[in-house]
Short mmCIF file of C-alpha atoms and ligand atoms in Angstrom, two decimals:
data_model
loop_
_atom_site.label_atom_id
_atom_site.label_comp_id
_atom_site.label_asym_id
_atom_site.label_seq_id
_atom_site.Cartn_x
_atom_site.Cartn_y
_atom_site.Cartn_z
CA UNK C 1 27.09 -96.61 35.52
CA UNK C 2 29.50 -94.41 33.00
CA UNK C 3 29.89 -91.19 34.74
CA UNK C 4 33.00 -89.74 33.03
CA UNK C 5 33.39 -90.44 29.57
CA UNK C 6 36.55 -89.07 27.57
CA UNK C 7 36.16 -88.56 23.64
CA UNK C 8 37.96 -90.62 21.71
CA UNK C 9 40.25 -88.01 20.48
CA UNK C 10 41.24 -86.86 23.97
CA UNK C 11 41.48 -90.23 25.44
CA UNK C 12 44.02 -91.38 22.93
CA UNK C 13 45.96 -88.26 23.24
CA UNK C 14 45.98 -88.77 26.89
CA UNK C 15 47.06 -92.14 26.85
CA UNK C 16 49.90 -91.48 24.02
CA UNK C 17 51.17 -88.29 26.34
CA UNK C 18 50.10 -85.88 23.65
CA UNK C 19 49.47 -82.45 24.74
CA UNK C 20 45.82 -81.88 25.77
CA UNK C 21 43.99 -78.34 27.05
CA UNK C 22 40.90 -78.40 29.17
CA UNK C 23 38.38 -76.17 28.32
CA UNK C 24 35.32 -74.87 30.57
CA UNK C 25 31.83 -74.76 29.89
CA UNK C 26 30.24 -72.31 32.24
CA UNK C 27 32.34 -69.57 30.27
CA UNK C 28 30.42 -70.29 27.34
CA UNK C 29 27.09 -70.54 28.78
CA UNK C 30 27.39 -68.24 31.35
CA UNK C 31 30.06 -66.27 30.41
CA UNK C 32 29.67 -64.92 27.00
CA UNK C 33 26.53 -64.16 24.92
CA UNK C 34 24.65 -65.75 22.17
CA UNK C 35 25.81 -66.16 19.27
CA UNK C 36 29.23 -65.08 20.05
CA UNK C 37 29.32 -67.71 22.66
CA UNK C 38 29.22 -70.55 20.38
CA UNK C 39 31.83 -69.26 17.58
CA UNK C 40 34.22 -68.56 20.93
CA UNK C 41 33.98 -72.24 21.62
CA UNK C 42 34.42 -73.47 18.79
CA UNK C 43 37.35 -70.82 17.91
CA UNK C 44 38.95 -71.77 21.04
CA UNK C 45 39.22 -75.32 20.01
CA UNK C 46 40.59 -74.15 16.97
CA UNK C 47 43.40 -72.64 18.19
CA UNK C 48 44.56 -75.33 20.08
CA UNK C 49 44.28 -77.74 16.93
CA UNK C 50 46.31 -75.59 15.12
CA UNK C 51 49.17 -76.09 17.47
CA UNK C 52 48.67 -79.57 17.13
CA UNK C 53 46.98 -79.59 20.64
CA UNK C 54 43.75 -81.51 21.48
CA UNK C 55 41.36 -79.61 22.73
CA UNK C 56 39.14 -81.23 25.70
CA UNK C 57 35.93 -78.97 26.41
CA UNK C 58 34.37 -80.24 29.56
CA UNK C 59 30.71 -80.19 30.81
CA UNK C 60 28.17 -82.95 32.10
CA UNK C 61 25.87 -84.04 29.24
CA UNK C 62 22.60 -86.10 30.18
CA UNK C 63 24.49 -87.50 33.35
CA UNK C 64 28.06 -88.15 32.00
CA UNK C 65 30.80 -85.78 32.54
CA UNK C 66 32.25 -85.49 29.18
CA UNK C 67 35.82 -84.66 28.60
CA UNK C 68 35.74 -83.88 25.08
CA UNK C 69 32.78 -82.77 23.30
CA UNK C 70 31.47 -83.16 19.90
CA UNK C 71 30.20 -80.65 17.53
CA UNK C 72 26.77 -81.22 18.90
CA UNK C 73 27.89 -81.08 22.51
CA UNK C 74 29.69 -77.79 21.96
CA UNK C 75 26.54 -76.31 20.38
CA UNK C 76 24.42 -77.49 23.42
CA UNK C 77 26.62 -75.94 26.12
CA UNK C 78 26.02 -72.73 23.83
CA UNK C 79 22.56 -72.60 23.05
CA UNK C 80 20.75 -74.82 25.54
CA UNK C 81 20.00 -73.45 29.33
CA UNK C 82 22.27 -75.32 30.89
CA UNK C 83 22.77 -75.37 34.94
CA UNK C 84 26.07 -73.79 36.14
CA UNK C 85 27.72 -76.65 38.04
CA UNK C 86 30.45 -76.65 40.39
CA UNK C 87 32.30 -79.40 41.85
CA UNK C 88 29.52 -80.68 44.69
CA UNK C 89 27.03 -80.52 41.93
CA UNK C 90 28.68 -83.09 39.64
CA UNK C 91 27.27 -86.10 41.86
CA UNK C 92 23.60 -84.62 41.58
CA UNK C 93 23.64 -83.79 37.74
CA UNK C 94 25.32 -87.73 37.42
CA UNK C 95 22.55 -89.65 39.49
CA UNK C 96 19.54 -87.66 38.09
CA UNK C 97 20.99 -88.02 34.52
CA UNK C 98 20.95 -84.22 34.20
CA UNK C 99 23.21 -81.59 32.19
CA UNK C 100 25.59 -78.82 33.79
CA UNK C 101 27.94 -76.22 32.58
CA UNK C 102 31.68 -77.03 34.42
CA UNK C 103 32.72 -73.82 36.28
CA UNK C 104 36.58 -73.84 36.66
CA UNK C 105 36.52 -75.67 39.83
CA UNK C 106 34.38 -78.31 38.05
CA UNK C 107 36.55 -78.46 35.02
CA UNK C 108 39.78 -78.88 37.14
CA UNK C 109 38.43 -81.54 39.03
CA UNK C 110 37.16 -83.63 36.29
CA UNK C 111 40.31 -82.81 33.72
CA UNK C 112 42.73 -83.92 36.60
CA UNK C 113 40.73 -87.05 36.82
CA UNK C 114 40.79 -87.45 33.09
CA UNK C 115 44.73 -86.85 33.76
CA UNK C 116 44.77 -83.74 32.06
CA UNK C 117 47.33 -81.49 33.46
CA UNK C 118 46.71 -77.94 31.72
CA UNK C 119 43.50 -75.98 31.78
CA UNK C 120 42.84 -72.79 30.00
CA UNK C 121 40.07 -70.23 31.29
CA UNK C 122 38.79 -66.48 30.84
CA UNK C 123 39.32 -65.33 34.57
CA UNK C 124 39.35 -67.10 37.89
CA UNK C 125 36.53 -67.02 40.48
CA UNK C 126 37.95 -65.72 43.72
CA UNK C 127 36.65 -63.93 46.94
CA UNK C 128 33.94 -61.45 46.57
CA UNK C 129 33.33 -58.07 47.95
CA UNK C 130 31.84 -58.25 51.07
CA UNK C 131 33.22 -61.74 51.47
CA UNK C 132 33.99 -60.94 55.33
CA UNK C 133 30.21 -61.24 56.01
CA UNK C 134 28.73 -62.87 53.13
CA UNK C 135 31.67 -65.87 53.02
CA UNK C 136 31.15 -65.64 49.45
CA UNK C 137 34.29 -67.28 48.28
CA UNK C 138 34.55 -69.28 44.65
CA UNK C 139 34.83 -72.78 45.16
CA UNK C 140 37.42 -72.49 42.40
CA UNK C 141 40.13 -71.31 45.00
CA UNK C 142 39.38 -74.75 47.35
CA UNK C 143 39.13 -76.71 44.43
CA UNK C 144 42.56 -75.60 42.95
CA UNK C 145 44.04 -76.16 46.62
CA UNK C 146 43.40 -79.96 46.00
CA UNK C 147 43.46 -80.50 42.02
CA UNK C 148 47.06 -81.34 40.50
CA UNK C 149 45.98 -79.11 37.03
CA UNK C 150 47.71 -75.67 35.55
CA UNK C 151 45.38 -73.11 35.15
CA UNK C 152 46.05 -70.29 32.97
CA UNK C 153 43.86 -67.02 33.33
CA UNK C 154 44.08 -63.18 32.84
CA UNK C 155 43.86 -63.15 36.69
CA UNK C 156 40.19 -62.09 38.24
CA UNK C 157 37.86 -59.56 37.54
CA UNK C 158 37.99 -56.35 39.27
CA UNK C 159 34.53 -56.98 40.52
CA UNK C 160 36.20 -59.38 42.94
CA UNK C 161 38.23 -58.76 45.75
CA UNK C 162 41.47 -59.03 44.32
CA UNK C 163 43.75 -58.73 47.48
CA UNK C 164 41.79 -61.37 49.45
CA UNK C 165 41.73 -63.66 46.34
CA UNK C 166 45.54 -63.55 46.53
CA UNK C 167 45.54 -63.80 49.97
CA UNK C 168 43.22 -67.04 50.09
CA UNK C 169 45.72 -68.79 47.11
CA UNK C 170 48.59 -68.20 49.28
CA UNK C 171 46.72 -69.59 52.40
CA UNK C 172 45.78 -72.62 50.01
CA UNK C 173 49.55 -73.00 48.99
CA UNK C 174 48.37 -72.54 45.20
CA UNK C 175 51.35 -71.14 43.36
CA UNK C 176 50.69 -67.77 41.41
CA UNK C 177 53.19 -67.55 38.35
CA UNK C 178 53.11 -64.27 35.87
CA UNK C 179 53.78 -65.09 32.54
CA UNK C 180 55.95 -62.22 31.09
CA UNK C 181 54.66 -59.83 34.28
CA UNK C 182 55.44 -59.09 38.05
CA UNK C 183 52.03 -57.88 38.76
CA UNK C 184 48.88 -60.23 39.07
CA UNK C 185 46.15 -59.05 35.86
CA UNK C 186 42.87 -57.75 36.34
CA UNK C 187 41.12 -59.54 33.43
CA UNK C 188 40.31 -56.70 31.20
CA UNK C 189 43.64 -54.84 32.61
CA UNK C 190 47.03 -55.97 32.64
CA UNK C 191 47.55 -54.15 36.09
CA UNK C 192 45.81 -54.82 39.51
CA UNK C 193 48.26 -52.84 41.47
CA UNK C 194 49.12 -56.39 43.39
CA UNK C 195 52.91 -57.82 42.84
CA UNK C 196 53.08 -61.39 42.20
CA UNK C 197 56.56 -63.28 44.08
CA UNK C 198 57.28 -64.88 41.50
CA UNK C 199 57.49 -64.49 37.26
CA UNK C 200 58.60 -66.57 34.28
CA UNK C 201 59.18 -65.78 30.35
CA UNK C 202 58.08 -68.82 28.57
CA UNK C 203 55.58 -71.50 28.94
CA UNK C 204 58.88 -74.18 28.90
CA UNK C 205 59.55 -72.84 32.91
CA UNK C 206 56.12 -73.52 33.65
CA UNK C 207 56.54 -76.87 32.72
CA UNK C 208 59.56 -76.98 34.76
CA UNK C 209 57.61 -75.89 37.74
CA UNK C 210 55.21 -78.60 37.17
CA UNK C 211 57.82 -81.24 36.84
CA UNK C 212 59.44 -80.14 40.01
CA UNK C 213 55.87 -79.33 42.20
CA UNK C 214 55.17 -83.28 40.92
CA UNK C 215 58.82 -84.17 42.11
CA UNK C 216 57.96 -82.35 45.55
CA UNK C 217 54.72 -84.59 45.55
CA UNK C 218 52.66 -81.70 45.60
CA UNK C 219 48.81 -81.74 44.86
CA UNK C 220 47.78 -78.27 44.19
CA UNK C 221 46.92 -76.63 40.93
CA UNK C 222 49.44 -74.09 39.83
CA UNK C 223 48.00 -70.64 38.54
CA UNK C 224 49.53 -68.94 35.66
CA UNK C 225 48.67 -65.25 35.42
CA UNK C 226 48.83 -64.13 31.82
CA UNK C 227 47.72 -60.36 31.41
CA UNK C 228 46.06 -59.16 27.93
CA UNK C 229 48.29 -57.62 25.32
CA UNK C 230 48.88 -54.36 26.07
CA UNK C 231 47.04 -52.86 22.82
CA UNK C 232 44.52 -55.24 23.61
CA UNK C 233 43.84 -53.91 26.82
CA UNK C 234 40.46 -52.22 27.98
CA UNK C 235 41.58 -48.01 28.44
CA UNK C 236 41.70 -47.87 32.22
CA UNK C 237 39.71 -44.47 32.36
CA UNK C 238 37.07 -46.37 30.62
CA UNK C 239 37.26 -49.24 32.76
CA UNK C 240 37.38 -47.17 35.92
CA UNK C 241 34.43 -44.92 34.86
CA UNK C 242 32.23 -48.09 33.66
CA UNK C 243 32.56 -49.90 36.96
CA UNK C 244 32.00 -46.75 39.32
CA UNK C 245 28.83 -46.66 37.40
CA UNK C 246 27.67 -50.21 37.53
CA UNK C 247 28.55 -50.39 41.31
CA UNK C 248 26.86 -47.25 41.89
CA UNK C 249 23.76 -48.94 40.52
CA UNK C 250 23.80 -51.84 42.07
CA UNK C 251 24.13 -49.85 45.54
CA UNK C 252 21.25 -47.41 44.24
CA UNK C 253 19.05 -50.76 43.41
CA UNK C 254 19.75 -52.48 46.58
CA UNK C 255 21.23 -55.72 44.47
CA UNK C 256 22.35 -57.91 47.26
CA UNK C 257 24.25 -61.57 47.39
CA UNK C 258 24.43 -63.74 44.62
CA UNK C 259 22.62 -61.38 42.10
CA UNK C 260 25.22 -58.43 42.53
CA UNK C 261 28.13 -60.07 40.24
CA UNK C 262 25.50 -61.42 37.30
CA UNK C 263 23.91 -57.60 37.58
CA UNK C 264 27.56 -56.15 37.24
CA UNK C 265 28.70 -58.02 34.87
CA UNK C 266 25.66 -57.40 32.95
CA UNK C 267 25.78 -53.45 32.86
CA UNK C 268 29.33 -53.46 32.35
CA UNK C 269 28.83 -55.02 28.71
CA UNK C 270 25.88 -52.59 28.20
CA UNK C 271 27.75 -49.25 29.60
CA UNK C 272 31.01 -50.19 27.46
CA UNK C 273 28.91 -50.58 24.75
CA UNK C 274 30.16 -53.99 23.87
CA UNK C 275 33.80 -53.17 24.60
CA UNK C 276 34.56 -54.98 27.61
CA UNK C 277 32.98 -58.29 25.75
CA UNK C 278 35.66 -57.85 23.29
CA UNK C 279 38.61 -57.48 25.53
CA UNK C 280 37.23 -60.62 27.49
CA UNK C 281 36.96 -62.81 23.95
CA UNK C 282 40.80 -61.70 23.41
CA UNK C 283 41.91 -62.39 26.72
CA UNK C 284 40.33 -65.81 26.29
CA UNK C 285 41.71 -66.53 23.18
CA UNK C 286 45.26 -65.55 24.67
CA UNK C 287 44.84 -67.83 27.29
CA UNK C 288 44.05 -71.08 25.18
CA UNK C 289 47.17 -70.16 23.22
CA UNK C 290 49.68 -69.97 25.98
CA UNK C 291 47.88 -72.94 27.79
CA UNK C 292 48.55 -74.83 24.23
CA UNK C 293 52.23 -73.75 24.24
CA UNK C 294 52.42 -74.81 27.98
CA UNK C 295 50.81 -78.09 27.08
CA UNK C 296 53.29 -78.72 24.25
CA UNK C 297 55.97 -77.95 26.40
CA UNK C 298 54.78 -80.38 29.36
CA UNK C 299 54.44 -83.28 26.86
CA UNK C 300 57.97 -82.69 25.12
CA UNK C 301 59.42 -83.62 28.62
CA UNK C 302 58.80 -86.87 28.58
N1 LIG E 1 35.19 -65.30 35.82
C1 LIG E 1 34.89 -64.86 34.80
N2 LIG E 1 34.09 -65.18 34.27
C2 LIG E 1 33.34 -66.55 34.25
C3 LIG E 1 33.38 -67.02 35.43
C4 LIG E 1 34.56 -66.42 36.34
O1 LIG E 1 35.55 -63.78 34.57
O2 LIG E 1 32.76 -67.04 33.02
C5 LIG E 1 33.04 -68.42 36.02
C6 LIG E 1 33.85 -69.52 35.78
O3 LIG E 1 33.37 -70.41 35.47
C7 LIG E 1 34.03 -69.77 36.91
C8 LIG E 1 32.97 -69.29 37.95
O4 LIG E 1 34.95 -70.72 37.66
O5 LIG E 1 32.33 -68.40 37.11
C9 LIG E 1 33.21 -69.02 39.48
O6 LIG E 1 31.68 -68.64 39.79
P1 LIG E 1 31.47 -68.76 41.53
O7 LIG E 1 32.13 -67.63 42.14
O8 LIG E 1 29.88 -68.88 41.89
O9 LIG E 1 32.28 -69.44 42.11
MN1 LIG E 2 29.91 -67.56 45.26
#
């Protein structure tokens, strides 16, 4: 049974030690609206190719975990109604011959299995507000505790509990390193109010840390926090206004449990007149570009 398959392009890049960056499919299937999502998926790959980096977009298609998609595969993650797949869903999809869009957790797991060391996403999953009662914490965190991959993100959305997310990453011994910042970013904004212990200025320094991490026998992931450029960030007062309206509506309409985040995210795009989506696309592009530079620095070490 072929359960995991690398595209020819990704297989040869990994075998030759050339730079490769993994890309997730849940952000395409569930995180961005159609038809912008297909354009974004194609653009993310293009940003990497322009740097001489091989993109490896990951998804489960017809029971095969695919590392590197062809054009039809990319179209499917954007257009088809794919289930959101985290790590625990992978064996079920494979055994049934089914398809799914992989979360950060599932993408990181599969990428690491394929020998890929760098991964770009938009925002990480984390600890949800109210998690002390609901126990709702993304498997992104527990997976990064056991998966040796460097994930570039713009932090986590302010709809999550950022303080608790950072505490959990500390407990799980996952390093969080600011790139050009000493503050953990909050997705649409450069700031969150939470200071990071470590900050570097260059992709080469991240590659140095990855090498030291390996030399020490560490098997965790590394989170690189890459804030959106100041001129691209959402205006703070608009961000605060939209989020407070969205939270108030969720409360009034008694939205509960797993329905809360999709409700909030949908309302945030509507209430901002699409501005939050433009910021989302910009920060994702930036993360892909930075991941490409880290993968290039990493490949240059050998
Ligand atoms: N955060 C975002 N956009 C996203 C996601 C998170 O800003 O699209 C997606 C990612 O795929 C992430 C997943 O891995 O949501 C986390 O979902 P959960 O909380 O159900 O683990
Ligand atoms: Mn959850």
